[in-house]
């Protein structure tokens, strides 16, 4: 069975600091990878996704993620965070064969302070 | 606006009461899902429906039932609510085989 580990439960950064959130998955085959974001009081929204091709994926709002197959990782990055990036971030993995549901990590809460 | 609509947004139940959470999508998606979100636990899948007419258990199905009423609607029923079911419930939908989910705004349920 697939599983997703997000190493950081809560990250606190100052505005303009760089961000990297870790995500590792346990599945040996081909995977589709996702990052979702949940702003305070809102529902989850898709931030970016990786299916194949260039392992560096760019998403909305300046976020990017790098798929490193040898490390089973899909870390989320942003060069300079803003206060409005305060949210909870969820990594998710999916087996592209068939219609299996997404498996989510437990999430990382990001607090950006002025 | 196109998307996933959940009702109600808030609900308080007494232990042992029953209720149905409603979910409808207007994006012609084949697949629909019910997740619960608890602090520190992330999102856990309760049930899903890969296509109209099919439903399958997820990670935490105990105490819940679902009905895929038609392609648009997927309801979640709590037959006898328990305090452990206090949570925020999210419905989501996707095109078949896609991992790009559209989520509803959630139902915050408290069981006392």
PDB file of C-alpha atoms in Angstrom:
ATOM      1  CA  UNK A   1       0.000   0.000   0.000  1.00  0.00           C
ATOM      2  CA  UNK A   2       1.117   3.501  -0.713  1.00  0.00           C
ATOM      3  CA  UNK A   3       1.959   5.912   2.066  1.00  0.00           C
ATOM      4  CA  UNK A   4       3.184   9.470   2.247  1.00  0.00           C
ATOM      5  CA  UNK A   5       5.409  11.020   4.901  1.00  0.00           C
ATOM      6  CA  UNK A   6       5.661  14.722   5.499  1.00  0.00           C
ATOM      7  CA  UNK A   7       8.527  15.337   7.858  1.00  0.00           C
ATOM      8  CA  UNK A   8       7.609  18.719   9.223  1.00  0.00           C
ATOM      9  CA  UNK A   9       4.407  19.176  11.187  1.00  0.00           C
ATOM     10  CA  UNK A  10       4.724  22.926  11.678  1.00  0.00           C
ATOM     11  CA  UNK A  11       7.135  25.312  10.003  1.00  0.00           C
ATOM     12  CA  UNK A  12       7.477  28.951  11.018  1.00  0.00           C
ATOM     13  CA  UNK A  13       9.231  31.327   8.639  1.00  0.00           C
ATOM     14  CA  UNK A  14       9.728  35.028   8.324  1.00  0.00           C
ATOM     15  CA  UNK A  15       8.535  36.786   5.212  1.00  0.00           C
ATOM     16  CA  UNK A  16      11.032  36.546   2.335  1.00  0.00           C
ATOM     17  CA  UNK A  17      12.610  33.379   3.746  1.00  0.00           C
ATOM     18  CA  UNK A  18      12.973  30.377   1.484  1.00  0.00           C
ATOM     19  CA  UNK A  19      10.737  27.379   1.933  1.00  0.00           C
ATOM     20  CA  UNK A  20      11.267  23.689   1.481  1.00  0.00           C
ATOM     21  CA  UNK A  21       8.710  21.156   2.691  1.00  0.00           C
ATOM     22  CA  UNK A  22       9.663  17.507   2.610  1.00  0.00           C
ATOM     23  CA  UNK A  23       7.563  14.714   1.167  1.00  0.00           C
ATOM     24  CA  UNK A  24       8.521  11.072   0.776  1.00  0.00           C
ATOM     25  CA  UNK A  25       6.345   8.281  -0.523  1.00  0.00           C
ATOM     26  CA  UNK A  26       6.570   4.547  -0.283  1.00  0.00           C
ATOM     27  CA  UNK A  27       5.680   2.928  -3.557  1.00  0.00           C
ATOM     28  CA  UNK A  28       8.061   1.298  -5.946  1.00  0.00           C
ATOM     29  CA  UNK A  29       6.166   1.726  -9.164  1.00  0.00           C
ATOM     30  CA  UNK A  30       5.193   4.668 -11.296  1.00  0.00           C
ATOM     31  CA  UNK A  31       3.396   7.337  -9.344  1.00  0.00           C
ATOM     32  CA  UNK A  32       1.575  10.584  -9.862  1.00  0.00           C
ATOM     33  CA  UNK A  33       2.451  13.181  -7.221  1.00  0.00           C
ATOM     34  CA  UNK A  34       0.557  16.216  -5.990  1.00  0.00           C
ATOM     35  CA  UNK A  35       0.760  19.090  -3.587  1.00  0.00           C
ATOM     36  CA  UNK A  36      -2.463  20.588  -2.263  1.00  0.00           C
ATOM     37  CA  UNK A  37      -2.836  23.718  -0.151  1.00  0.00           C
ATOM     38  CA  UNK A  38      -5.496  24.587   2.405  1.00  0.00           C
ATOM     39  CA  UNK A  39      -5.707  28.234   3.410  1.00  0.00           C
ATOM     40  CA  UNK A  40      -7.224  28.950   6.838  1.00  0.00           C
ATOM     41  CA  UNK A  41     -10.911  28.148   6.869  1.00  0.00           C
ATOM     42  CA  UNK A  42     -10.946  26.994   3.256  1.00  0.00           C
ATOM     43  CA  UNK A  43     -11.010  23.737   1.339  1.00  0.00           C
ATOM     44  CA  UNK A  44      -8.050  22.091  -0.330  1.00  0.00           C
ATOM     45  CA  UNK A  45      -6.849  23.373  -3.675  1.00  0.00           C
ATOM     46  CA  UNK A  46      -4.395  21.847  -6.104  1.00  0.00           C
ATOM     47  CA  UNK A  47      -1.018  23.594  -6.026  1.00  0.00           C
ATOM     48  CA  UNK A  48       0.891  21.493  -8.538  1.00  0.00           C
ATOM     49  CA  UNK A  49       1.193  17.980  -9.906  1.00  0.00           C
ATOM     50  CA  UNK A  50       3.726  15.657 -11.478  1.00  0.00           C
ATOM     51  CA  UNK A  51       2.840  12.895 -13.913  1.00  0.00           C
ATOM     52  CA  UNK A  52       5.948  12.440 -16.055  1.00  0.00           C
ATOM     53  CA  UNK A  53       8.671  14.323 -17.901  1.00  0.00           C
ATOM     54  CA  UNK A  54      10.643  17.196 -16.383  1.00  0.00           C
ATOM     55  CA  UNK A  55      11.060  16.357 -12.694  1.00  0.00           C
ATOM     56  CA  UNK A  56      10.961  20.034 -11.759  1.00  0.00           C
ATOM     57  CA  UNK A  57       7.337  21.080 -11.714  1.00  0.00           C
ATOM     58  CA  UNK A  58       6.143  24.651 -11.422  1.00  0.00           C
ATOM     59  CA  UNK A  59       2.796  25.436  -9.854  1.00  0.00           C
ATOM     60  CA  UNK A  60       0.738  28.435  -8.933  1.00  0.00           C
ATOM     61  CA  UNK A  61       1.879  31.337  -6.764  1.00  0.00           C
ATOM     62  CA  UNK A  62       5.599  30.732  -7.350  1.00  0.00           C
ATOM     63  CA  UNK A  63       5.699  27.246  -5.878  1.00  0.00           C
ATOM     64  CA  UNK A  64       7.703  24.446  -7.432  1.00  0.00           C
ATOM     65  CA  UNK A  65       8.463  20.835  -6.570  1.00  0.00           C
ATOM     66  CA  UNK A  66      11.173  18.434  -7.592  1.00  0.00           C
ATOM     67  CA  UNK A  67      10.611  14.736  -8.128  1.00  0.00           C
ATOM     68  CA  UNK A  68      13.673  12.691  -7.208  1.00  0.00           C
ATOM     69  CA  UNK A  69      12.864   9.095  -8.051  1.00  0.00           C
ATOM     70  CA  UNK A  70      15.944   7.635  -6.365  1.00  0.00           C
ATOM     71  CA  UNK A  71      14.943   9.254  -3.080  1.00  0.00           C
ATOM     72  CA  UNK A  72      11.179   8.676  -3.433  1.00  0.00           C
ATOM     73  CA  UNK A  73      10.797  12.364  -2.731  1.00  0.00           C
ATOM     74  CA  UNK A  74       8.706  15.250  -4.013  1.00  0.00           C
ATOM     75  CA  UNK A  75       9.714  18.292  -1.989  1.00  0.00           C
ATOM     76  CA  UNK A  76       7.888  21.595  -2.289  1.00  0.00           C
ATOM     77  CA  UNK A  77       9.882  24.811  -2.573  1.00  0.00           C
ATOM     78  CA  UNK A  78       9.383  28.529  -2.810  1.00  0.00           C
ATOM     79  CA  UNK A  79      12.273  31.008  -2.946  1.00  0.00           C
ATOM     80  CA  UNK A  80      10.592  33.764  -0.928  1.00  0.00           C
ATOM     81  CA  UNK A  81       7.457  33.235   1.135  1.00  0.00           C
ATOM     82  CA  UNK A  82       4.789  35.806   1.819  1.00  0.00           C
ATOM     83  CA  UNK A  83       2.414  36.199   4.738  1.00  0.00           C
ATOM     84  CA  UNK A  84      -0.380  35.025   2.424  1.00  0.00           C
ATOM     85  CA  UNK A  85       1.351  31.632   2.077  1.00  0.00           C
ATOM     86  CA  UNK A  86       0.288  30.797   5.624  1.00  0.00           C
ATOM     87  CA  UNK A  87      -1.636  27.573   5.133  1.00  0.00           C
ATOM     88  CA  UNK A  88      -1.495  23.823   5.512  1.00  0.00           C
ATOM     89  CA  UNK A  89       0.232  21.909   2.739  1.00  0.00           C
ATOM     90  CA  UNK A  90      -0.532  18.313   1.836  1.00  0.00           C
ATOM     91  CA  UNK A  91       1.508  15.993  -0.318  1.00  0.00           C
ATOM     92  CA  UNK A  92      -0.380  13.193  -2.076  1.00  0.00           C
ATOM     93  CA  UNK A  93       0.456  10.191  -4.217  1.00  0.00           C
ATOM     94  CA  UNK A  94      -1.555   8.174  -6.675  1.00  0.00           C
ATOM     95  CA  UNK A  95      -1.024   4.970  -8.581  1.00  0.00           C
ATOM     96  CA  UNK A  96      -1.802   6.040 -12.160  1.00  0.00           C
ATOM     97  CA  UNK A  97      -3.127   2.571 -13.043  1.00  0.00           C
ATOM     98  CA  UNK A  98      -6.854   2.250 -12.552  1.00  0.00           C
ATOM     99  CA  UNK A  99      -8.890   4.555 -10.421  1.00  0.00           C
ATOM    100  CA  UNK A 100      -7.289   4.277  -6.981  1.00  0.00           C
ATOM    101  CA  UNK A 101      -7.840   7.311  -4.764  1.00  0.00           C
ATOM    102  CA  UNK A 102      -5.194   9.772  -3.682  1.00  0.00           C
ATOM    103  CA  UNK A 103      -3.270   8.968  -0.531  1.00  0.00           C
ATOM    104  CA  UNK A 104      -2.490  12.098   1.468  1.00  0.00           C
ATOM    105  CA  UNK A 105       0.259  12.860   3.923  1.00  0.00           C
ATOM    106  CA  UNK A 106      -0.603  14.258   7.335  1.00  0.00           C
ATOM    107  CA  UNK A 107       0.141  17.791   6.228  1.00  0.00           C
ATOM    108  CA  UNK A 108       2.576  20.529   7.168  1.00  0.00           C
ATOM    109  CA  UNK A 109       1.325  23.744   8.705  1.00  0.00           C
ATOM    110  CA  UNK A 110       3.232  26.786   7.484  1.00  0.00           C
ATOM    111  CA  UNK A 111       3.091  30.001   9.484  1.00  0.00           C
ATOM    112  CA  UNK A 112       4.695  33.043   7.884  1.00  0.00           C
ATOM    113  CA  UNK A 113       5.386  35.934  10.210  1.00  0.00           C
ATOM    114  CA  UNK A 114       6.160  39.526   9.358  1.00  0.00           C
TER     115      UNK A 114
ATOM    116  CA  UNK B   1     -20.278  28.568  -9.840  1.00  0.00           C
ATOM    117  CA  UNK B   2     -19.079  25.176 -11.029  1.00  0.00           C
ATOM    118  CA  UNK B   3     -17.679  22.937  -8.346  1.00  0.00           C
ATOM    119  CA  UNK B   4     -18.524  20.700  -5.424  1.00  0.00           C
ATOM    120  CA  UNK B   5     -21.316  21.713  -3.084  1.00  0.00           C
ATOM    121  CA  UNK B   6     -21.633  20.267   0.396  1.00  0.00           C
ATOM    122  CA  UNK B   7     -24.469  20.663   2.835  1.00  0.00           C
ATOM    123  CA  UNK B   8     -24.734  21.431   5.657  1.00  0.00           C
ATOM    124  CA  UNK B   9     -21.684  23.537   6.529  1.00  0.00           C
ATOM    125  CA  UNK B  10     -22.049  23.019  10.262  1.00  0.00           C
ATOM    126  CA  UNK B  11     -23.899  20.445  12.331  1.00  0.00           C
ATOM    127  CA  UNK B  12     -24.104  19.478  15.981  1.00  0.00           C
ATOM    128  CA  UNK B  13     -25.444  16.022  16.794  1.00  0.00           C
ATOM    129  CA  UNK B  14     -26.110  14.170  19.973  1.00  0.00           C
ATOM    130  CA  UNK B  15     -24.555  10.751  20.411  1.00  0.00           C
ATOM    131  CA  UNK B  16     -26.730   8.150  18.714  1.00  0.00           C
ATOM    132  CA  UNK B  17     -28.426  10.527  16.302  1.00  0.00           C
ATOM    133  CA  UNK B  18     -28.222   9.937  12.586  1.00  0.00           C
ATOM    134  CA  UNK B  19     -27.656  12.328   9.725  1.00  0.00           C
ATOM    135  CA  UNK B  20     -26.747  12.464   6.059  1.00  0.00           C
ATOM    136  CA  UNK B  21     -24.132  14.747   4.566  1.00  0.00           C
ATOM    137  CA  UNK B  22     -24.936  15.748   1.032  1.00  0.00           C
ATOM    138  CA  UNK B  23     -22.485  16.339  -1.799  1.00  0.00           C
ATOM    139  CA  UNK B  24     -23.140  17.323  -5.399  1.00  0.00           C
ATOM    140  CA  UNK B  25     -20.793  18.197  -8.259  1.00  0.00           C
ATOM    141  CA  UNK B  26     -21.581  19.799 -11.590  1.00  0.00           C
ATOM    142  CA  UNK B  27     -18.352  19.081 -13.451  1.00  0.00           C
ATOM    143  CA  UNK B  28     -19.471  15.784 -14.969  1.00  0.00           C
ATOM    144  CA  UNK B  29     -16.814  13.962 -12.947  1.00  0.00           C
ATOM    145  CA  UNK B  30     -17.020  10.201 -12.715  1.00  0.00           C
ATOM    146  CA  UNK B  31     -15.336   9.753  -9.334  1.00  0.00           C
ATOM    147  CA  UNK B  32     -16.329  11.095  -5.945  1.00  0.00           C
ATOM    148  CA  UNK B  33     -14.805  10.798  -2.489  1.00  0.00           C
ATOM    149  CA  UNK B  34     -15.486  11.415   1.167  1.00  0.00           C
ATOM    150  CA  UNK B  35     -12.597  12.343   3.473  1.00  0.00           C
ATOM    151  CA  UNK B  36     -12.451  13.339   7.088  1.00  0.00           C
ATOM    152  CA  UNK B  37      -9.853  15.781   8.384  1.00  0.00           C
ATOM    153  CA  UNK B  38      -8.652  15.690  11.966  1.00  0.00           C
ATOM    154  CA  UNK B  39      -5.808  17.698  13.529  1.00  0.00           C
ATOM    155  CA  UNK B  40      -2.470  15.959  13.020  1.00  0.00           C
ATOM    156  CA  UNK B  41      -4.063  13.146  11.009  1.00  0.00           C
ATOM    157  CA  UNK B  42      -4.304  14.756   7.589  1.00  0.00           C
ATOM    158  CA  UNK B  43      -7.079  13.606   5.307  1.00  0.00           C
ATOM    159  CA  UNK B  44      -8.302  10.063   5.657  1.00  0.00           C
ATOM    160  CA  UNK B  45     -10.487   8.447   3.041  1.00  0.00           C
ATOM    161  CA  UNK B  46     -13.816   7.161   4.284  1.00  0.00           C
ATOM    162  CA  UNK B  47     -15.464   5.899   1.080  1.00  0.00           C
ATOM    163  CA  UNK B  48     -15.160   6.566  -2.587  1.00  0.00           C
ATOM    164  CA  UNK B  49     -17.122   5.953  -5.738  1.00  0.00           C
ATOM    165  CA  UNK B  50     -14.993   5.393  -8.813  1.00  0.00           C
ATOM    166  CA  UNK B  51     -18.017   5.640 -11.083  1.00  0.00           C
ATOM    167  CA  UNK B  52     -21.778   5.798 -10.865  1.00  0.00           C
ATOM    168  CA  UNK B  53     -23.083   2.580  -9.394  1.00  0.00           C
ATOM    169  CA  UNK B  54     -19.930   1.606  -7.497  1.00  0.00           C
ATOM    170  CA  UNK B  55     -18.693   2.391  -4.005  1.00  0.00           C
ATOM    171  CA  UNK B  56     -15.653   1.189  -2.108  1.00  0.00           C
ATOM    172  CA  UNK B  57     -14.344   1.455   1.416  1.00  0.00           C
ATOM    173  CA  UNK B  58     -11.432   3.659   2.213  1.00  0.00           C
ATOM    174  CA  UNK B  59      -9.139   3.777   5.206  1.00  0.00           C
ATOM    175  CA  UNK B  60     -11.748   4.595   7.889  1.00  0.00           C
ATOM    176  CA  UNK B  61     -15.201   3.321   6.791  1.00  0.00           C
ATOM    177  CA  UNK B  62     -16.528   2.075  10.136  1.00  0.00           C
ATOM    178  CA  UNK B  63     -19.628   3.911  11.304  1.00  0.00           C
ATOM    179  CA  UNK B  64     -20.415   5.332   7.866  1.00  0.00           C
ATOM    180  CA  UNK B  65     -22.431   4.411   4.815  1.00  0.00           C
ATOM    181  CA  UNK B  66     -22.555   6.030   1.403  1.00  0.00           C
ATOM    182  CA  UNK B  67     -24.884   6.255  -1.537  1.00  0.00           C
ATOM    183  CA  UNK B  68     -23.957   7.268  -5.068  1.00  0.00           C
ATOM    184  CA  UNK B  69     -27.402   8.528  -5.962  1.00  0.00           C
ATOM    185  CA  UNK B  70     -26.492   9.455  -9.543  1.00  0.00           C
ATOM    186  CA  UNK B  71     -23.458  10.814 -11.326  1.00  0.00           C
ATOM    187  CA  UNK B  72     -23.749  14.177  -9.569  1.00  0.00           C
ATOM    188  CA  UNK B  73     -24.523  13.201  -6.003  1.00  0.00           C
ATOM    189  CA  UNK B  74     -22.673  11.211  -3.358  1.00  0.00           C
ATOM    190  CA  UNK B  75     -24.036  11.199   0.189  1.00  0.00           C
ATOM    191  CA  UNK B  76     -22.441  10.106   3.457  1.00  0.00           C
ATOM    192  CA  UNK B  77     -24.604   8.776   6.267  1.00  0.00           C
ATOM    193  CA  UNK B  78     -23.845   8.413   9.936  1.00  0.00           C
ATOM    194  CA  UNK B  79     -26.355   5.915  11.317  1.00  0.00           C
ATOM    195  CA  UNK B  80     -25.537   6.374  14.998  1.00  0.00           C
ATOM    196  CA  UNK B  81     -23.165   9.258  15.611  1.00  0.00           C
ATOM    197  CA  UNK B  82     -20.341   8.911  18.120  1.00  0.00           C
ATOM    198  CA  UNK B  83     -18.033  11.584  19.591  1.00  0.00           C
ATOM    199  CA  UNK B  84     -15.136  10.005  17.662  1.00  0.00           C
ATOM    200  CA  UNK B  85     -16.870  11.140  14.474  1.00  0.00           C
ATOM    201  CA  UNK B  86     -16.419  14.782  15.402  1.00  0.00           C
ATOM    202  CA  UNK B  87     -14.435  16.043  12.444  1.00  0.00           C
ATOM    203  CA  UNK B  88     -14.440  18.144   9.312  1.00  0.00           C
ATOM    204  CA  UNK B  89     -15.778  16.186   6.367  1.00  0.00           C
ATOM    205  CA  UNK B  90     -14.750  16.970   2.801  1.00  0.00           C
ATOM    206  CA  UNK B  91     -16.306  15.699  -0.368  1.00  0.00           C
ATOM    207  CA  UNK B  92     -14.244  15.738  -3.552  1.00  0.00           C
ATOM    208  CA  UNK B  93     -14.637  14.751  -7.166  1.00  0.00           C
ATOM    209  CA  UNK B  94     -12.339  14.018 -10.079  1.00  0.00           C
ATOM    210  CA  UNK B  95     -12.362  12.874 -13.648  1.00  0.00           C
ATOM    211  CA  UNK B  96     -11.840   9.131 -13.810  1.00  0.00           C
ATOM    212  CA  UNK B  97      -8.200   8.129 -13.044  1.00  0.00           C
ATOM    213  CA  UNK B  98      -7.225  11.746 -12.375  1.00  0.00           C
ATOM    214  CA  UNK B  99      -5.585  12.863  -9.156  1.00  0.00           C
ATOM    215  CA  UNK B 100      -6.687  16.420  -9.657  1.00  0.00           C
ATOM    216  CA  UNK B 101      -9.471  16.659  -7.140  1.00  0.00           C
ATOM    217  CA  UNK B 102     -11.967  19.447  -6.659  1.00  0.00           C
ATOM    218  CA  UNK B 103     -12.970  19.730  -3.026  1.00  0.00           C
ATOM    219  CA  UNK B 104     -16.109  21.038  -1.437  1.00  0.00           C
ATOM    220  CA  UNK B 105     -15.970  23.613   1.322  1.00  0.00           C
ATOM    221  CA  UNK B 106     -16.448  21.027   4.059  1.00  0.00           C
ATOM    222  CA  UNK B 107     -18.905  20.151   6.819  1.00  0.00           C
ATOM    223  CA  UNK B 108     -17.831  20.740  10.393  1.00  0.00           C
ATOM    224  CA  UNK B 109     -19.561  18.093  12.489  1.00  0.00           C
ATOM    225  CA  UNK B 110     -19.576  18.003  16.262  1.00  0.00           C
ATOM    226  CA  UNK B 111     -20.995  15.029  18.140  1.00  0.00           C
ATOM    227  CA  UNK B 112     -21.724  15.668  21.795  1.00  0.00           C
TER     228      UNK B 112
END
